[in-house]
Tab-separated table of C-alpha atoms in Angstrom:
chain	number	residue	atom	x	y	z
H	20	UNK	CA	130.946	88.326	84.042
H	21	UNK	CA	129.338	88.152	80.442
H	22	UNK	CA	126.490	85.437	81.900
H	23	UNK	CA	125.795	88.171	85.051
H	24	UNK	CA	125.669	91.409	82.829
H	25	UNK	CA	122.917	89.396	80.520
H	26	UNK	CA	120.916	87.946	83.787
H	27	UNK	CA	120.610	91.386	85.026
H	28	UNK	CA	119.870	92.530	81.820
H	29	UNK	CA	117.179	90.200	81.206
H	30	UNK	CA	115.731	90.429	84.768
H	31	UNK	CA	115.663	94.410	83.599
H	32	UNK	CA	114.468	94.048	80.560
H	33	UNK	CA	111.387	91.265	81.647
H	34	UNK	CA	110.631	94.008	84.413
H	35	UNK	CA	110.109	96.719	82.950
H	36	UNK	CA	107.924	94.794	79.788
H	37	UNK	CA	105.796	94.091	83.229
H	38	UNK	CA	104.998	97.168	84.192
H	39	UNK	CA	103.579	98.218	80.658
H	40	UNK	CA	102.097	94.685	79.996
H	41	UNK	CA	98.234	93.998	80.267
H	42	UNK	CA	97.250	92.446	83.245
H	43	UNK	CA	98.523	88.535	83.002
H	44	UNK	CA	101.557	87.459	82.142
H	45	UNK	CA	102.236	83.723	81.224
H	46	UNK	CA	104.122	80.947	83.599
H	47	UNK	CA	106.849	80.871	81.445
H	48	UNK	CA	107.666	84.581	81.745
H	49	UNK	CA	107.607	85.069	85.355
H	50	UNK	CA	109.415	81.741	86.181
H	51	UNK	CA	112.285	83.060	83.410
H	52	UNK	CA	112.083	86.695	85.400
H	53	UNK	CA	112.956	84.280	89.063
H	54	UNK	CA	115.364	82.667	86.929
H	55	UNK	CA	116.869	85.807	86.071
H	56	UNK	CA	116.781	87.330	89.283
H	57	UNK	CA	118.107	83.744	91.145
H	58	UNK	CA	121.204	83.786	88.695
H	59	UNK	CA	122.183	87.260	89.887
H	60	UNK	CA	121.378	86.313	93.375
H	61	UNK	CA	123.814	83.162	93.140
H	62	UNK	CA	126.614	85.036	91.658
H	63	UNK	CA	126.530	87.737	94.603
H	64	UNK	CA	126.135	85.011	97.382
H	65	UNK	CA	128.094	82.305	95.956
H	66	UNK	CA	127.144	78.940	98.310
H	67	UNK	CA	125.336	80.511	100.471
H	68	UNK	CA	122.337	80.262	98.386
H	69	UNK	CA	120.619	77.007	96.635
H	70	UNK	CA	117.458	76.667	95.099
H	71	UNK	CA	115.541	73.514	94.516
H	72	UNK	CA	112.600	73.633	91.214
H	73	UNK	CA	109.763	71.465	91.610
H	74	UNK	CA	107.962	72.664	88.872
H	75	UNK	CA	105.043	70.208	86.717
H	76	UNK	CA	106.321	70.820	83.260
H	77	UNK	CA	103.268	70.048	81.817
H	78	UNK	CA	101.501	73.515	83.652
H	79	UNK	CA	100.580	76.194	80.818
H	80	UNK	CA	98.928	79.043	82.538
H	81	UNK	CA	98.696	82.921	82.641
H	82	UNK	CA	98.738	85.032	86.300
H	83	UNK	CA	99.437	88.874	87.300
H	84	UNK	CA	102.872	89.925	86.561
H	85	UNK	CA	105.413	89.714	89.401
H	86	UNK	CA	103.711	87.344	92.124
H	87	UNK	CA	106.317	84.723	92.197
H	88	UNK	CA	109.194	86.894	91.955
H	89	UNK	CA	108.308	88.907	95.060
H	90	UNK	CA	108.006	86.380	96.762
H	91	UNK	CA	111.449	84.185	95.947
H	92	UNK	CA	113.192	87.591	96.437
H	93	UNK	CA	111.353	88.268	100.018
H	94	UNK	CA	112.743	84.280	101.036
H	95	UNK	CA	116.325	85.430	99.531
H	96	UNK	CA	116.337	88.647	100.982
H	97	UNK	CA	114.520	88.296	104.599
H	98	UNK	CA	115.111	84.275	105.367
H	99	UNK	CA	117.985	82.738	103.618
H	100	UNK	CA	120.654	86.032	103.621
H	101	UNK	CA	119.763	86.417	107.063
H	102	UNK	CA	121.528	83.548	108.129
H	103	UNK	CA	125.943	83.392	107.948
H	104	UNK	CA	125.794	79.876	106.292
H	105	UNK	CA	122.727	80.703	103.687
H	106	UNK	CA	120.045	78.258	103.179
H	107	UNK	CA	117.786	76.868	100.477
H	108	UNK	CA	114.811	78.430	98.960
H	109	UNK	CA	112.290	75.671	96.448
H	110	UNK	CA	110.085	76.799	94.568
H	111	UNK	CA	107.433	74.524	93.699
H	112	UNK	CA	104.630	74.701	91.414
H	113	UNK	CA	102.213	71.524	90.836
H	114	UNK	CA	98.561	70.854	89.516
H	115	UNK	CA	95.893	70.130	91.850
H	116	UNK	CA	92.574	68.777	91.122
H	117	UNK	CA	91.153	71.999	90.070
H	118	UNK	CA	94.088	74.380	89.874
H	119	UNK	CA	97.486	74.693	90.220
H	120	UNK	CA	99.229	75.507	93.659
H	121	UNK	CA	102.643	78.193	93.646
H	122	UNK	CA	104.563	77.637	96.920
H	123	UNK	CA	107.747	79.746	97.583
H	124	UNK	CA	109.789	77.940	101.014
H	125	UNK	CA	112.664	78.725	102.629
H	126	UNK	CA	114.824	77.638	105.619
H	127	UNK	CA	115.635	80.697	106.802
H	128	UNK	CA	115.258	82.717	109.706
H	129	UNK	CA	111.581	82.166	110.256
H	130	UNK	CA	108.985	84.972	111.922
H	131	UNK	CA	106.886	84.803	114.939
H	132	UNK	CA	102.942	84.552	114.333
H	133	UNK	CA	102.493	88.027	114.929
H	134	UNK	CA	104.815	89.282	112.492
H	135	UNK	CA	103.358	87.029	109.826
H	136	UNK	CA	99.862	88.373	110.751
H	137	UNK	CA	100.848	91.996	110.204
H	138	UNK	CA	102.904	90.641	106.613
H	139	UNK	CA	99.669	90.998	104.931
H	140	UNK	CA	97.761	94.173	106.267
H	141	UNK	CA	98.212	97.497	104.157
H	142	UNK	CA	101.358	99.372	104.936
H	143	UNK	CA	102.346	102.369	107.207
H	144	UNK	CA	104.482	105.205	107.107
H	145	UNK	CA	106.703	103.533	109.141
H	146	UNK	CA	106.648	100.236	107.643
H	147	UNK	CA	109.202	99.550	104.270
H	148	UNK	CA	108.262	96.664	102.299
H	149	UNK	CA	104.889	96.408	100.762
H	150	UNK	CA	105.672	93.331	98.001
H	151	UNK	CA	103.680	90.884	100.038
H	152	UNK	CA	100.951	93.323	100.618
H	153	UNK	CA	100.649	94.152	97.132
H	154	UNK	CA	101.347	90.409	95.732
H	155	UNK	CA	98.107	89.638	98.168
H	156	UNK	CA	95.776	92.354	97.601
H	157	UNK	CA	95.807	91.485	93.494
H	158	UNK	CA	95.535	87.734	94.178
H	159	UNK	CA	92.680	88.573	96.252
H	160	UNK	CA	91.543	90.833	93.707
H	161	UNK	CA	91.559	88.265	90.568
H	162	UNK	CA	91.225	85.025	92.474
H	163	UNK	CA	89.126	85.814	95.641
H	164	UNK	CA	91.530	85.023	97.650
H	165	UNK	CA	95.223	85.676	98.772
H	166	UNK	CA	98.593	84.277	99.999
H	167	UNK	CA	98.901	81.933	102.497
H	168	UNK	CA	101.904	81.728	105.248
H	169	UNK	CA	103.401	79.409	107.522
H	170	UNK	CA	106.571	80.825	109.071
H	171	UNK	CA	108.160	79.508	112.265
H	172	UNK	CA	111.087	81.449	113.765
H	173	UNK	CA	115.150	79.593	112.784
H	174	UNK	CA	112.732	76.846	110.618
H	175	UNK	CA	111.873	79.119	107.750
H	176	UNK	CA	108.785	80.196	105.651
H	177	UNK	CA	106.382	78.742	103.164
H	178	UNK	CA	104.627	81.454	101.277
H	179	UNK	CA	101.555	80.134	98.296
H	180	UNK	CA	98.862	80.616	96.420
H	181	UNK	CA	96.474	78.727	94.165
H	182	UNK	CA	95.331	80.096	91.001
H	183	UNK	CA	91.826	78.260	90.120
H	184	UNK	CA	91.598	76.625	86.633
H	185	UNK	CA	89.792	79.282	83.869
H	186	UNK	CA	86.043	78.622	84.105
H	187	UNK	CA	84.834	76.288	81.308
């Protein structure tokens, strides 16, 4: 109980330092806010949920606060939970030639092409979540360009991003 009460603490804590931070946080911090939030997430589902890391350790880079957390909780919340026997959600983050790629994936319950196409386009009065939205709009914002999604329905999703390497 001790190790949940400090995971939910920390993912608190790491939180709310984001929402008065500047405008990039480092690798590190988000990945130890998933962390956080994955712990807690474990301990409520039990073996229903596993995560895989694929994660170059060598990778030392700064991005907006909360766009990898979103988007581990949306596979949690929306793909894995959704299904009685749970699933697996990796997270993988690797170098590329000339940036670093962020892919959240899940074998969840999948969406149809349409509801993936209306994931990303600003929100309604009648529509709840805007994480994605938001996650996308300030990718688009500081990188020029956005989240990508591959989803098929009972297969799962693949949600990423690339964050280009600082200009030299």
């Amino acid at each position: 109980m001790r190790k949940l009460n400090e995971a939910f603490s920390s993912y608190l804590q790491i939180s709310f330092q984001y929402q008065n931070s500047g405008k990039f946080v480092s690798l590190s911090e988000e990945l130890e806010l998933v962390r956080a939030y994955l712990y807690v997430e474990k301990e409520r589902h039990g073996n229903r949920l596993h995560v895989r890391w694929n994660v170059d350790q060598d990778i030392n880079l700064m991005l907006p606060p909360l766009t990898i957390q979103p988007l581990v909780e949306n596979a949690v919340q929306h793909g894995i939970m959704q299904i009685a026997k749970g699933g697996t959600v990796q997270i993988r983050i690797e170098r590329q030639e000339l940036s670093t790629l962020i892919q959240v994936k899940d074998n969840g319950m999948g969406m149809s092409r349409e509801k993936v196409q209306g994931l990303l386009d600003a929100p309604r009065e009648d529509k709840r979540g805007i994480g994605l939205y938001n996650t996308n709009r300030r990718l688009i914002q500081t990188y020029g360009s956005g989240l990508s999604i591959q989803s098929e329905v009972q297969e799962g999703t693949s949600v990423s991003f690339v964050i280009p390497d600082p200009e030299q």
